Coordinates of C-alpha atoms in Angstrom, one line a residue:
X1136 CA 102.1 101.6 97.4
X1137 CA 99.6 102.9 99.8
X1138 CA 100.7 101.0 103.0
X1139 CA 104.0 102.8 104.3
X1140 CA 102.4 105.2 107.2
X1141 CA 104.2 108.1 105.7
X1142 CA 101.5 108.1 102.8
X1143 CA 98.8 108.6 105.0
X1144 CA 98.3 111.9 104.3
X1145 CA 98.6 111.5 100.5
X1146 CA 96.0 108.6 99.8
X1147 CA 93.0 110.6 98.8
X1148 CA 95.1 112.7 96.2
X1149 CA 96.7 109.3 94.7
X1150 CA 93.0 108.2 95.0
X1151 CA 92.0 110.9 92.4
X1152 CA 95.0 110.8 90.0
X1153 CA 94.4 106.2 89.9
X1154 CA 90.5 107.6 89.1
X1155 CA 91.5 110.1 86.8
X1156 CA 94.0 107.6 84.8
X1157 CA 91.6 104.9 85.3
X1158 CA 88.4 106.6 83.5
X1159 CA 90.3 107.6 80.7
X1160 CA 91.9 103.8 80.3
X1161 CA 88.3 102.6 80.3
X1162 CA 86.8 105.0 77.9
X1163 CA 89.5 104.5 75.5
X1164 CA 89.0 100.3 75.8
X1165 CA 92.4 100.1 76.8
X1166 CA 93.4 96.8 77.9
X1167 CA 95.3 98.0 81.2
X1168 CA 92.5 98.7 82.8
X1169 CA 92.0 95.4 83.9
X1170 CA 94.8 94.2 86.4
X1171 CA 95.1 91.0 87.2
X1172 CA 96.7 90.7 90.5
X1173 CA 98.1 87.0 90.4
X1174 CA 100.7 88.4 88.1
X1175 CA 101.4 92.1 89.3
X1176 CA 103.1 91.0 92.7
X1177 CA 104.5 94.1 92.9
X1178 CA 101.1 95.8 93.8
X1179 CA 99.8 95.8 97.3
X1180 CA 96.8 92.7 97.3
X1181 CA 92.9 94.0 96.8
X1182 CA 92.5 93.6 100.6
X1183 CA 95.3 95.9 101.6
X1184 CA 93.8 98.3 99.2
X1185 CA 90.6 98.1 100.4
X1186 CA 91.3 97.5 104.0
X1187 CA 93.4 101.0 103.5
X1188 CA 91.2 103.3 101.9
X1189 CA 88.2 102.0 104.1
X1190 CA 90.1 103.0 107.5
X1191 CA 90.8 106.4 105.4
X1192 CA 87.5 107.2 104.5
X1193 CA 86.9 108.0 108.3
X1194 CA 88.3 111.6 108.4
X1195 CA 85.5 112.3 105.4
X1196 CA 83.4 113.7 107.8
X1197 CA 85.4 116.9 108.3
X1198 CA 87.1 116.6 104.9
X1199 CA 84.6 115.2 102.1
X1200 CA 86.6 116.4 99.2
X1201 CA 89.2 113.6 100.7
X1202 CA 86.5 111.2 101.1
X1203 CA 84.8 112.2 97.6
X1204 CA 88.4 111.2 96.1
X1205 CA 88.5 107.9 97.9
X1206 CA 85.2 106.7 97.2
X1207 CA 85.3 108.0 93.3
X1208 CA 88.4 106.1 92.9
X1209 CA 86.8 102.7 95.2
X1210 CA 83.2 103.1 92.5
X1211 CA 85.5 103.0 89.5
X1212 CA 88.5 100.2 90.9
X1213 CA 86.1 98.4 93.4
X1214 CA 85.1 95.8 91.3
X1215 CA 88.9 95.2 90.0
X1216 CA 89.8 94.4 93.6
X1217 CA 86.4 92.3 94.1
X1218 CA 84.0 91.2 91.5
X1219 CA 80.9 91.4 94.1
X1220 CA 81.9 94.9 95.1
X1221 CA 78.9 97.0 96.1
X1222 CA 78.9 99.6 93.7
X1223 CA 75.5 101.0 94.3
X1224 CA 75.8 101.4 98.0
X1225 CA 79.5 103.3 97.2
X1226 CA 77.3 105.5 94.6
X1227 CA 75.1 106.3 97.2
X1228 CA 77.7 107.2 100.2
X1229 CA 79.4 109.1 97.2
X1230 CA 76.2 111.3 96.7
X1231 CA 76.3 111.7 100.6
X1232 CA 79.5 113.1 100.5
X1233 CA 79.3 115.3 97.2
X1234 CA 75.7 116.3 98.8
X1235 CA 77.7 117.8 102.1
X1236 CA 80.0 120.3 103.6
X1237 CA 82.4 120.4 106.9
X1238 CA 79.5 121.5 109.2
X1239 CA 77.1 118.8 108.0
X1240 CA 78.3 115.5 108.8
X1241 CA 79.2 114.8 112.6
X1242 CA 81.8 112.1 113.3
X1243 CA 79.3 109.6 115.1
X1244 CA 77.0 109.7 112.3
X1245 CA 79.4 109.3 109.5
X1246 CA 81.5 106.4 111.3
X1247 CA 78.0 104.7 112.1
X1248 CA 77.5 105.1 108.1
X1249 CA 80.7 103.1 106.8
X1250 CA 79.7 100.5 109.4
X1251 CA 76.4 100.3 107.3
X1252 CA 78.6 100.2 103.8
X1253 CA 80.7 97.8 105.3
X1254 CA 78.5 95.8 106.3
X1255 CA 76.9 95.6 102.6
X1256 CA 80.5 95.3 101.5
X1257 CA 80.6 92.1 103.6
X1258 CA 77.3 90.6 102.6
X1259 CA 78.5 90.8 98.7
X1260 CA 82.1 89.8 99.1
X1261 CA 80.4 86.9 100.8
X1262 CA 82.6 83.5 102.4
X1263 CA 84.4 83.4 105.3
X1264 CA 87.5 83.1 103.5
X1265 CA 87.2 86.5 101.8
X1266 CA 85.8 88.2 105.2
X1267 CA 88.7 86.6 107.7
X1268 CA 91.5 88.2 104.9
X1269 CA 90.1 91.6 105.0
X1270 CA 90.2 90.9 108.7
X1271 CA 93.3 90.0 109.0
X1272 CA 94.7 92.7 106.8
X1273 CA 92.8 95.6 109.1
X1274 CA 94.7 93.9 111.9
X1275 CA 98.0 93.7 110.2
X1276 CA 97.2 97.6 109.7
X1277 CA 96.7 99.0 113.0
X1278 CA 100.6 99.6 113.1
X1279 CA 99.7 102.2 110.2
X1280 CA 97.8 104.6 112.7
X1281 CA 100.1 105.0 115.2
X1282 CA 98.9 108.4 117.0
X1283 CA 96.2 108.7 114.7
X1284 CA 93.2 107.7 117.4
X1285 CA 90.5 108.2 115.2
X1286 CA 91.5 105.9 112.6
X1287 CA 92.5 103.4 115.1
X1288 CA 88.8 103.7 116.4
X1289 CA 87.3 102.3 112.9
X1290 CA 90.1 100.3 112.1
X1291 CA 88.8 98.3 115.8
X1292 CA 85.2 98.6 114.6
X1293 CA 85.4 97.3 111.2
X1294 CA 87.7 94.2 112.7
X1295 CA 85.1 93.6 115.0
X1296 CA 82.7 93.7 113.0
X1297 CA 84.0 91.2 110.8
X1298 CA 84.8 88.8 113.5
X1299 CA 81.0 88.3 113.8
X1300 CA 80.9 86.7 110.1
X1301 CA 83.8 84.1 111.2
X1302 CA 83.9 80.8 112.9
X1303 CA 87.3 80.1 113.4
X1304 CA 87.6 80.9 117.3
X1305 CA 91.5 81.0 117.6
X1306 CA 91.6 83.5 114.7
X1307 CA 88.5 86.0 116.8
X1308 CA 90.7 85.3 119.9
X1309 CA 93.8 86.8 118.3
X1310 CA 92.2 89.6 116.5
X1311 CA 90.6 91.0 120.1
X1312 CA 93.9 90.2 121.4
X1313 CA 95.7 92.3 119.2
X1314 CA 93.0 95.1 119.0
X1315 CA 93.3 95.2 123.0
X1316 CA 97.4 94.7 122.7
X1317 CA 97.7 98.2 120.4
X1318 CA 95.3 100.1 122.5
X1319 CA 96.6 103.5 123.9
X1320 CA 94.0 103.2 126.9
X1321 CA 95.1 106.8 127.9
X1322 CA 92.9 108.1 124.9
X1323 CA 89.0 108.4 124.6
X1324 CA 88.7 106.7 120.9
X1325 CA 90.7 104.2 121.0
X1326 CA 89.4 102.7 124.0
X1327 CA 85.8 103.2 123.1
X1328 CA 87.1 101.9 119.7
X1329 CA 88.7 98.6 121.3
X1330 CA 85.3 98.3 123.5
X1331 CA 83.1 98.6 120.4
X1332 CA 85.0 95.8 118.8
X1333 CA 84.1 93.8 121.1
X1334 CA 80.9 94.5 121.4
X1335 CA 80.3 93.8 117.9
X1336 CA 82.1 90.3 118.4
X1337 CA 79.3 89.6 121.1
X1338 CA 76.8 89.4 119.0
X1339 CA 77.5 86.5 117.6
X1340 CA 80.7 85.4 119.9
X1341 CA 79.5 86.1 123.6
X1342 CA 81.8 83.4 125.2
X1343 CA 85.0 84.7 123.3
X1344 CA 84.8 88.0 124.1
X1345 CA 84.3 87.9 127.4
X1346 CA 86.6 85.0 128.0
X1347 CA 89.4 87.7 126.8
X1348 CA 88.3 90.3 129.0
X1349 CA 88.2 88.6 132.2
X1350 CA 91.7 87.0 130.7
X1351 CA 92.4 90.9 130.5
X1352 CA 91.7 91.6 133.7
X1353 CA 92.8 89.1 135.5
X1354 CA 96.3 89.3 133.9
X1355 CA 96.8 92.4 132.2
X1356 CA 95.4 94.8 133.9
X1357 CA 98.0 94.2 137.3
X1358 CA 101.4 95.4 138.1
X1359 CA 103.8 92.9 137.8
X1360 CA 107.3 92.9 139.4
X1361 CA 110.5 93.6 137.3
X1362 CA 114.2 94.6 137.8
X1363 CA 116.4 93.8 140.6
X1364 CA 115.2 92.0 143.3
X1365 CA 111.9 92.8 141.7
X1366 CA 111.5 96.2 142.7
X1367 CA 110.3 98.3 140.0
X1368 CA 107.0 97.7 138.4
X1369 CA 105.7 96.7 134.4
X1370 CA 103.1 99.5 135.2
X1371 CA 102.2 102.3 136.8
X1372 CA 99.1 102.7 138.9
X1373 CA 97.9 105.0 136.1
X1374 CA 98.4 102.9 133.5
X1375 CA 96.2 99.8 135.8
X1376 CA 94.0 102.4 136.1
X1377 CA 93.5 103.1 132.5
X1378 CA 93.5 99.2 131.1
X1379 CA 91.0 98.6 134.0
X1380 CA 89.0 101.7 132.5
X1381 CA 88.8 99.7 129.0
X1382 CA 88.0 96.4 130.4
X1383 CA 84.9 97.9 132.1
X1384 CA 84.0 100.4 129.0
X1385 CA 84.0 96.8 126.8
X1386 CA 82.0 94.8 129.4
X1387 CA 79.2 97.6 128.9
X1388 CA 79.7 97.3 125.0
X1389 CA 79.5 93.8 125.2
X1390 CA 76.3 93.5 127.3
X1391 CA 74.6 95.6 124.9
X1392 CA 75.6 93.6 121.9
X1393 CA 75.3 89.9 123.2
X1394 CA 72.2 87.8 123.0
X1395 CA 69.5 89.4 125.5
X1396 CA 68.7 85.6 125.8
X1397 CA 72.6 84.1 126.5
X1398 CA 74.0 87.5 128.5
X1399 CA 71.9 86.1 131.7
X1400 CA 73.3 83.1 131.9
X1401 CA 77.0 84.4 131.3
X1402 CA 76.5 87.1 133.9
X1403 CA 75.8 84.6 136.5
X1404 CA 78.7 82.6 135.7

């Protein structure tokens, strides 16, 4: 499997071995190479894969060998796990990476460019069935990256950028509330990643995402009385601080991704 977090590390490698076993199945004709996933129930599900190596593609920018084994193995197995798989646009962001050394790529530019394959991924996988699992998975997956901020970062991105392709309001609500429930607000990515997620729900959910961050910050972001006769405190001043920090960071995100033509009518609510 490729979930347990102790694998992390060890994706792209097992990335090039299932490529190197997987071209020589499909040169030889050999029937295996097709897996059909309805009756292999020991396998992780195409969106876990996918969702996984996605999120993992993100360190590529410092380390494109691991990228080049990810995406190699994803233009080969993509469309097992999906029939609509973009395979061109993985061609493409393959060459990128081949194309490239460590002092090349910088880590804005390369995470804005797997928000641009992603999106093409979600334009061909198409429905909103398909796009609220992958979703769901990338939120079930955020426990994976524990410490691991930069990863965290895209894993918020991509989940917000799903959410605008969904309609199903109490599903956004609990995605932002759980992208804004694992933030570590003490670090730099993750809270520009948990702001950028909801800036990218804006654009098409304006109400939503700021209904959660006034929710936020009306009754997260406080101290709140614990203990004996209530007095020690669920936070520290510091850690208000912080949360408060985020809040404000994802109001800015989300005024520059909501409707120029709705924002001034929220604003003066």
């Amino acid at each position: 499997s490729l979930e347990p977090t102790e694998f992390t590390n060890a994706v792209p490698i097992v990335c090039k071995v299932l490529h190197t076993l997987g071209m020589r199945k499909k040169e030889q004709h050999d029937p295996d190479f097709h897996i059909d996933f309805a009756n292999e129930v020991n396998l992780p599900r195409p969106p876990s894969i996918l969702a996984r190596l996605l999120v993992l593609l993100e360190p590529a920018w410092e380390r494109p060998r691991a990228g080049v084994f990810i995406l190699e193995c994803l233009e080969l197995l993509g469309p097992i796990l999906h029939p609509s798989f973009p395979v061109e646009q993985t061609t493409l962001l393959l060459g990128l990476l081949k194309e490239s050394n460590e002092s090349d790529l910088s880590q804005y530019v390369w995470e804005d460019t797997l928000i641009e394959f992603f999106s093409k991924l979600l334009d061909t996988i198409g429905g909103e069935t398909a796009v609220g699992e992958l979703a769901s998975t990338l939120t079930k997956h955020i426990s994976l990256y524990t410490n691991m901020p930069a990863l965290r970062r895209i894993t918020y991105k991509y989940i917000g950028f799903s959410l605008q392709r969904l309609r199903t309001k109490e599903f956004i609500r609990q995605s932002l509330n759980a992208i804004f429930g694992a933030t570590n607000h003490t670090n730099d990515l993750e809270r520009q990643g948990c702001a950028q997620a909801f800036g990218f729900t804006a654009c098409e959910h304006l109400d939503i995402a700021i209904e959660k961050l006034q929710h936020a910050l009306r009754e997260e972001a406080i101290r709140r009385a614990t203990g004996f006769m209530g007095l020690i405190k669920d936070k520290t001043e510091a850690d208000v601080d912080n949360m408060r920090g985020t809040i404000v960071l994802a109001f800015g995100y989300t005024a520059a991704g909501a409707s120029q033509i709705l924002l001034p009518s929220r604003v003066e609510q």
